[in-house]
Tab-separated table of C-alpha atoms and ligand atoms in Angstrom:
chain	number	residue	atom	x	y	z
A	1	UNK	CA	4.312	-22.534	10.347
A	2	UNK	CA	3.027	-23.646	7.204
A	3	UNK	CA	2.963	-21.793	3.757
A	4	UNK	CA	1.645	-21.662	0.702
A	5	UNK	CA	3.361	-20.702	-2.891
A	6	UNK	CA	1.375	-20.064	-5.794
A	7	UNK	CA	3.630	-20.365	-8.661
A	8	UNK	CA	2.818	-18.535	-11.716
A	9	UNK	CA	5.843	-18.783	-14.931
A	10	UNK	CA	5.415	-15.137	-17.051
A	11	UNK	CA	7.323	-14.267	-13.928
A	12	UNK	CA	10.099	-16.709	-13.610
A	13	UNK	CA	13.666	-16.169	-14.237
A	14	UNK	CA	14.747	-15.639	-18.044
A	15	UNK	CA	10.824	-16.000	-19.028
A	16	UNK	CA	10.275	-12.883	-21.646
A	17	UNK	CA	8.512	-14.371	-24.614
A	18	UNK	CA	4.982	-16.163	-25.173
A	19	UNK	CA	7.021	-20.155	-26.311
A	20	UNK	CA	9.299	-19.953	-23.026
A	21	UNK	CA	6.210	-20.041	-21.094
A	22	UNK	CA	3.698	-22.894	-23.374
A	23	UNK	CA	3.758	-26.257	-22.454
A	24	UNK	CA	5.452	-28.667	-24.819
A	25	UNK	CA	7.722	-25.919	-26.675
A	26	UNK	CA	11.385	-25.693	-26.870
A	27	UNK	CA	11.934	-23.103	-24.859
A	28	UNK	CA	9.122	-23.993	-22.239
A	29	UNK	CA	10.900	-27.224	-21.650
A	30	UNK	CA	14.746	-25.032	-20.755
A	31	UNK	CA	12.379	-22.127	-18.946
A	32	UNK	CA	10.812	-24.798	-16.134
A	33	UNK	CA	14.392	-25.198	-14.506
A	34	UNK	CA	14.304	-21.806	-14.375
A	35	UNK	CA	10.683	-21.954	-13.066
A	36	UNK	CA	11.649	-24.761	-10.663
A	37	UNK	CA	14.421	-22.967	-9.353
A	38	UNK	CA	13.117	-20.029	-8.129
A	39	UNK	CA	10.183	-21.831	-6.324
A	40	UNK	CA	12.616	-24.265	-5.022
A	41	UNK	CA	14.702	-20.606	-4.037
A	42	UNK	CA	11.767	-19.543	-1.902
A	43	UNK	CA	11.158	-22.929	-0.480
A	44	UNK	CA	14.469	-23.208	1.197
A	45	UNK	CA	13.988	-19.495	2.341
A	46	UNK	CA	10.823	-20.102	3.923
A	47	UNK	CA	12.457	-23.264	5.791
A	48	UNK	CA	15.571	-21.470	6.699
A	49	UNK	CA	13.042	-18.944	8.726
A	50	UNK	CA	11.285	-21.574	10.717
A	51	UNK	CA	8.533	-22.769	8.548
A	52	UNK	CA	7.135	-26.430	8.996
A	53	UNK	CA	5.358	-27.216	5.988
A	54	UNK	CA	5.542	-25.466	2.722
A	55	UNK	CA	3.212	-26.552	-0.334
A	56	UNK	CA	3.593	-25.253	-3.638
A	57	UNK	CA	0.670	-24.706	-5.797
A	58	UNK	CA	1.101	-24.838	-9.273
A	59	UNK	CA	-0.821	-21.669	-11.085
A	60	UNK	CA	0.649	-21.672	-14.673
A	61	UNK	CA	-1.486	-22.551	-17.981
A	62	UNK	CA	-2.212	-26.428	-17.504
A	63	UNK	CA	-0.287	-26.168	-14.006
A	64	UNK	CA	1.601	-29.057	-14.451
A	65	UNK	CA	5.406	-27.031	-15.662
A	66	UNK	CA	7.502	-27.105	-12.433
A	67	UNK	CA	9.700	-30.285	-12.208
A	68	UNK	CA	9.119	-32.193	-8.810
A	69	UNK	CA	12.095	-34.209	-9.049
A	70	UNK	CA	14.099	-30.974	-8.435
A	71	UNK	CA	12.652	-29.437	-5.503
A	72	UNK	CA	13.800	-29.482	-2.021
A	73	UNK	CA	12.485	-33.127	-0.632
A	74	UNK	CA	10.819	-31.181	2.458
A	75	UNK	CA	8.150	-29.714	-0.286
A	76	UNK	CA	4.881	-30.892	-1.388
A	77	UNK	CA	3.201	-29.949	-4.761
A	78	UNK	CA	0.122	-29.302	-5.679
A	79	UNK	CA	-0.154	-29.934	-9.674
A	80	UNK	CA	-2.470	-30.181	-12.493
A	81	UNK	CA	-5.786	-28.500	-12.975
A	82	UNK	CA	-9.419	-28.192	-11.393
A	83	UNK	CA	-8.910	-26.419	-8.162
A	84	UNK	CA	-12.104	-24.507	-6.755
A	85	UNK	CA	-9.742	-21.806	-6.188
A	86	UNK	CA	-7.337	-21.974	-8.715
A	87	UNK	CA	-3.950	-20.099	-8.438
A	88	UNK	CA	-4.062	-20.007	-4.418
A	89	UNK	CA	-5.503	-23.401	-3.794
A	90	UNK	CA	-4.780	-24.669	-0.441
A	91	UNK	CA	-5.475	-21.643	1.365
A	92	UNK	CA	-8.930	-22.164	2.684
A	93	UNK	CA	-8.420	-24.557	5.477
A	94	UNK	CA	-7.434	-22.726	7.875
A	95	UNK	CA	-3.979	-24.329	8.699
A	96	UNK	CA	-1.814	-21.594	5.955
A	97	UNK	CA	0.002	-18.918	8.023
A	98	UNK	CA	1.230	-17.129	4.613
A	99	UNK	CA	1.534	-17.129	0.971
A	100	UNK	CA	3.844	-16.043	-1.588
A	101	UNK	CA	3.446	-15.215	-5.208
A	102	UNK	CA	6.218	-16.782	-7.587
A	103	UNK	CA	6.617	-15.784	-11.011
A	104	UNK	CA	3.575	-13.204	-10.982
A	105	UNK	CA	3.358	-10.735	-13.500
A	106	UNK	CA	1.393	-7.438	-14.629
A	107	UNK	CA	-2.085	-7.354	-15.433
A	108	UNK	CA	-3.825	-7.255	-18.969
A	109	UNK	CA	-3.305	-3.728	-19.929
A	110	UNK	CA	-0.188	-2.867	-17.661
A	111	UNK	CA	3.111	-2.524	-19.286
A	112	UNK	CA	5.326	-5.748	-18.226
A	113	UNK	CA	6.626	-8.789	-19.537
A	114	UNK	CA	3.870	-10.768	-20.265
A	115	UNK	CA	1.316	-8.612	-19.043
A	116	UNK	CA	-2.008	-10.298	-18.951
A	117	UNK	CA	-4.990	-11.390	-16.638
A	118	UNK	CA	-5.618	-15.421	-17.466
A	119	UNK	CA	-6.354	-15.059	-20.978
A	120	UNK	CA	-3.716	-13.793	-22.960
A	121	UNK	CA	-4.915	-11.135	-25.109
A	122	UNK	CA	-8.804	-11.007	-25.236
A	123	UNK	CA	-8.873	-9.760	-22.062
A	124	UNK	CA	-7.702	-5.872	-22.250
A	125	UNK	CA	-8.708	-4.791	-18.396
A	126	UNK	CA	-9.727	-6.317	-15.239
A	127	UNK	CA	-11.311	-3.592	-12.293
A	128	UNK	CA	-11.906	-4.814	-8.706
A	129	UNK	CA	-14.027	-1.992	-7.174
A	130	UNK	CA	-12.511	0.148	-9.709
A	131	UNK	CA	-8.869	-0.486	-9.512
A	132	UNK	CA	-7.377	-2.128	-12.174
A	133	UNK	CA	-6.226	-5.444	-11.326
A	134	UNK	CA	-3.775	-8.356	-12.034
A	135	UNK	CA	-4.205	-11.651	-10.489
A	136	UNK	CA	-2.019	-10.922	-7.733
A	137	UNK	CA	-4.484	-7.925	-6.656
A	138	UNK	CA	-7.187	-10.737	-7.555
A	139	UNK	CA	-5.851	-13.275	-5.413
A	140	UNK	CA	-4.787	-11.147	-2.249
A	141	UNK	CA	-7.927	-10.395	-1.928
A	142	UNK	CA	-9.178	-14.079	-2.024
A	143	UNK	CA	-6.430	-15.075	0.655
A	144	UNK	CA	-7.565	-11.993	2.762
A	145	UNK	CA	-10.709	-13.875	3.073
A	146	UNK	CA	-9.066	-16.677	5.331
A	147	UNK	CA	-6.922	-13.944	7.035
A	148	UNK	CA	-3.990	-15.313	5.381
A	149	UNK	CA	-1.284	-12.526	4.721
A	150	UNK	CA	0.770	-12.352	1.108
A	151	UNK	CA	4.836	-12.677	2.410
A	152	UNK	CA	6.873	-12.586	-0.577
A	153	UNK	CA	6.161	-11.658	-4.908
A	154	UNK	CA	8.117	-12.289	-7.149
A	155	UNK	CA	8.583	-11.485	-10.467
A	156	UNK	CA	9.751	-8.593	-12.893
A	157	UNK	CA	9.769	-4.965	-11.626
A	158	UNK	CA	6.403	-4.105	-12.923
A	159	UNK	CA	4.573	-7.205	-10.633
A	160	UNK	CA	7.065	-6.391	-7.619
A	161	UNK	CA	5.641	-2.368	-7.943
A	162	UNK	CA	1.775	-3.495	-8.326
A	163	UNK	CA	2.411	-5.637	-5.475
A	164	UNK	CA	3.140	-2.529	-3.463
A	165	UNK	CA	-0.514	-1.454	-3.789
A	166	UNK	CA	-1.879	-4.912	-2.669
A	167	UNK	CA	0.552	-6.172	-0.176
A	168	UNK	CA	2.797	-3.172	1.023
A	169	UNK	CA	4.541	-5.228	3.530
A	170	UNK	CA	5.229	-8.472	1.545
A	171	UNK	CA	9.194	-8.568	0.503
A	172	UNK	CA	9.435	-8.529	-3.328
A	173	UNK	CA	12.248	-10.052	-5.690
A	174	UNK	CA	12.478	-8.560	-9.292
A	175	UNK	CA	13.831	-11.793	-11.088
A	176	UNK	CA	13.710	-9.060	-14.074
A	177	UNK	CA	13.655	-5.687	-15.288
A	178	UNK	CA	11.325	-5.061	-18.225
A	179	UNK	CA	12.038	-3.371	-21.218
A	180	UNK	CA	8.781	-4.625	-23.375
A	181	UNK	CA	5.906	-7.000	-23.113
A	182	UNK	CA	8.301	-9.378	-24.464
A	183	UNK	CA	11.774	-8.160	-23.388
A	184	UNK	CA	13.465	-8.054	-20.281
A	185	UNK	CA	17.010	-7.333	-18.378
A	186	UNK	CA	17.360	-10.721	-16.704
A	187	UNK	CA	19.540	-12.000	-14.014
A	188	UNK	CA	20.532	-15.304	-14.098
A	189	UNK	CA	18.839	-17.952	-11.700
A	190	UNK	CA	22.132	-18.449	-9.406
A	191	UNK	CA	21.457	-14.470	-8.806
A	192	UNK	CA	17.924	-14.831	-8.416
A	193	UNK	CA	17.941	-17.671	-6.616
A	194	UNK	CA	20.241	-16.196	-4.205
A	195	UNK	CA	17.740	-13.011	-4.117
A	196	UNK	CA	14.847	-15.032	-3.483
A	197	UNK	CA	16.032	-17.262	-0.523
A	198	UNK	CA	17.114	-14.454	1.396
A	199	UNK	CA	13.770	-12.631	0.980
A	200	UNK	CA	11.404	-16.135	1.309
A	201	UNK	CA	13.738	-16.399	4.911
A	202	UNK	CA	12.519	-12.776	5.813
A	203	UNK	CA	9.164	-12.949	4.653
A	204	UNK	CA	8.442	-16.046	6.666
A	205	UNK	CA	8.498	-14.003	9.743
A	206	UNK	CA	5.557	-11.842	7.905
A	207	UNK	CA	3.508	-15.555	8.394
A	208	UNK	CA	1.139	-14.728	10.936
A	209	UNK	CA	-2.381	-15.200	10.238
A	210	UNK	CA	-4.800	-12.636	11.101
A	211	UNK	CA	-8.395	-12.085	11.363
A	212	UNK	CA	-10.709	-13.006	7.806
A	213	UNK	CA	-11.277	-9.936	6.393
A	214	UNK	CA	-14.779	-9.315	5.202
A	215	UNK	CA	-14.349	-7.043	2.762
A	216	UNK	CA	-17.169	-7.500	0.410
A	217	UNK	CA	-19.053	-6.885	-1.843
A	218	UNK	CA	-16.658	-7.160	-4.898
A	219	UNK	CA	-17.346	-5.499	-8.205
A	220	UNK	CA	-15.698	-6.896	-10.705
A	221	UNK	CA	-15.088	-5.496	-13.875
A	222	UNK	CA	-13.809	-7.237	-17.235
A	223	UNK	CA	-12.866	-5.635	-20.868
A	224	UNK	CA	-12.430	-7.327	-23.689
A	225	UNK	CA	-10.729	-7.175	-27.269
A	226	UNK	CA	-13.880	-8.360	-28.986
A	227	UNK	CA	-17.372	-7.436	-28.247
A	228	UNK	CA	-18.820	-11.123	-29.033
A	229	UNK	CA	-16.490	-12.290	-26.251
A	230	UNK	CA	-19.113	-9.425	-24.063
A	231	UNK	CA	-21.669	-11.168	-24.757
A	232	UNK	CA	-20.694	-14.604	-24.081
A	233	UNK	CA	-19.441	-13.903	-21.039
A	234	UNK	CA	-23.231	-12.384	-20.027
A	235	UNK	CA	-24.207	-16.867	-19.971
A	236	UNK	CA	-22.926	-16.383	-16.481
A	237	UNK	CA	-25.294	-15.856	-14.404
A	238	UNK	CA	-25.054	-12.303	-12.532
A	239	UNK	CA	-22.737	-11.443	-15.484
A	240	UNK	CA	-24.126	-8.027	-16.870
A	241	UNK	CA	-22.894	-6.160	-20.122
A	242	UNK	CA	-22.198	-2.910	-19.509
A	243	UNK	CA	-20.143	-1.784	-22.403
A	244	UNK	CA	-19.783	-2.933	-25.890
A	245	UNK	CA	-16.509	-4.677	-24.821
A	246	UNK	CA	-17.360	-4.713	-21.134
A	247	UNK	CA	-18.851	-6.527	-18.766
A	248	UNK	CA	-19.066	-6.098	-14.714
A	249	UNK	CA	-20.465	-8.461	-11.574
A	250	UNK	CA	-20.809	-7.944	-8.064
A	251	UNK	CA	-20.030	-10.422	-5.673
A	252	UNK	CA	-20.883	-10.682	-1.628
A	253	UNK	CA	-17.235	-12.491	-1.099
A	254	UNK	CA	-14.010	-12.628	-3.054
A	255	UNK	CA	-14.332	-16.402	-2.805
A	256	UNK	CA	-17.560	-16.018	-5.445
A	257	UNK	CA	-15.852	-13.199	-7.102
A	258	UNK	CA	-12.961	-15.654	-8.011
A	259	UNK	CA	-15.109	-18.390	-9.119
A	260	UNK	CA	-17.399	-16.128	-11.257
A	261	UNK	CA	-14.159	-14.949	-12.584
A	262	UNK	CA	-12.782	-18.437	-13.480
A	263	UNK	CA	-16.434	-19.417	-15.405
A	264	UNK	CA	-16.358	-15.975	-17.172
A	265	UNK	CA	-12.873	-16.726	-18.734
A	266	UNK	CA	-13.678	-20.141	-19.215
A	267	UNK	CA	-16.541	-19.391	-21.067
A	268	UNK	CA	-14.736	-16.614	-22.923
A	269	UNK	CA	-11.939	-18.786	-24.107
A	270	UNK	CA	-14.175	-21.453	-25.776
A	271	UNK	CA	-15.492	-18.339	-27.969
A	272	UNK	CA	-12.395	-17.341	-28.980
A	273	UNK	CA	-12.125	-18.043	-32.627
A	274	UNK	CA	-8.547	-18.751	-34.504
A	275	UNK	CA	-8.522	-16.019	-36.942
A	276	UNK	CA	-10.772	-13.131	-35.799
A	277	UNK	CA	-10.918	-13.370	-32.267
B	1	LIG	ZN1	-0.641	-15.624	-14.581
């Protein structure tokens, strides 16, 4: 049995506020033990239910936070960025009987610590065929694609309860209770850690891949705080403007949807200016 982790940080243990969660700060630097240990939490669950192989894919910022040196020596890690599929690189060759989502969080426009979808505040609302969507909904339906089932979320309350309307059956660990976008009831990571290795050993009997699921075409739907950012976005080819903040795609597969996702955001972030937006 092999699995995957994607490992996102707003969702971590103790994580509430924008500097616990950017590289190079402070509190960044105290907030990746806490990062580390709930990955490392779920990789010892998923080995204490039978799995072979687990590799963790880093999906935070410059995905390089989560410190190697303290991970269970059974692990392998997948770190730093460029990945043609991003947060759940790894999963499309065909060997990955399950994934879990560590650290998620809400989407842009959800209430949640952190709430966001990649870029922090310019974009206000992601849709997938008209649902609004975080990147867990995003990337469930990406894995879907290579009939690989999501086992196990974790993160605060808010990403445990979307998760219900992506992946009903996957177990989910709320690290965190929100009170705010940047205020939580946390547990410590002893707690959580405990939490999470008893659901990771569950979920891994969840890891059974199924059939691809062809579930296409995608329509993909993205607000933002500034109309300019509208605009740039339409450089994309396929991109269409279809609001004065708003812009929408369609894709065949969720594996293009993904990708046009990543180059709208890309392209939206280097047209972000300092003061104005
Ligand atoms: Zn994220």
């Amino acid at each position: 049995m092999r699995i995957l982790i994607s490992a996102d940080m707003e969702g971590a243990t103790g994580v509430t506020w924008p500097a616990d969660v950017l590289p190079g700060a402070p509190q960044w630097e105290r907030c990746r033990s806490m990062f580390t240990s709930d990955v490392n939490a779920a990789v010892l669950g998923f080995f204490d239910g039978g799995a072979d192989e687990v590799l963790v894919n880093e999906a935070h910022s410059t995905m390089r936070n989560l410190l190697l040196e303290q991970l269970d020596e059974r692990v392998e890690m997948l770190t730093g960025r460029h990945k043609s599929l991003s947060m759940v690189e790894g999963v499309q060759h065909g060997d990955v009987d399950g994934i879990a989502f560590v650290g998620y969080h809400a989407g842009a426009g959800m209430e949640g610590v952190l709430a966001h979808t990649y870029l922090a505040n310019s974009v206000t609302g992601v849709w997938l065929n008209d649902v609004r969507a975080s990147e867990g909904l995003l990337n469930a339906h990406v894995v879907a694609e290579y009939g690989v089932p999501v086992v196990l979320v974790t993160g605060d309350d808010v990403a445990c309860e979307d998760a219900l309307g992506y992946a009903p059956e996957a177990l989910k660990v709320a690290v965190k209770d929100h009170i705010s976008r940047y205020a939580a009831v946390c547990r410590t990571p002893a707690r959580t850690a405990a939490d999470i290795r008893a659901a990771a050993k569950a979920a891994a009997g969840l890891a059974v891949r199924q059939e691809p699921l062809d579930g296409g075409p995608f329509t993909v739907a993205v607000e933002f705080d500034a109309e300019h950012l509208a605009m740039a976005a339409t450089v994309v080819p396929g991109v269409a403007r279809i609001g004065e903040r708003k812009i929408a795609y369609t894709s065949a597969t969720m594996y293009e949807g993904i990708r046009t996702f990543k180059a709208v955001t890309t392209i939206v972030a280097a047209a972000i200016e300092e003061q104005y937006g």
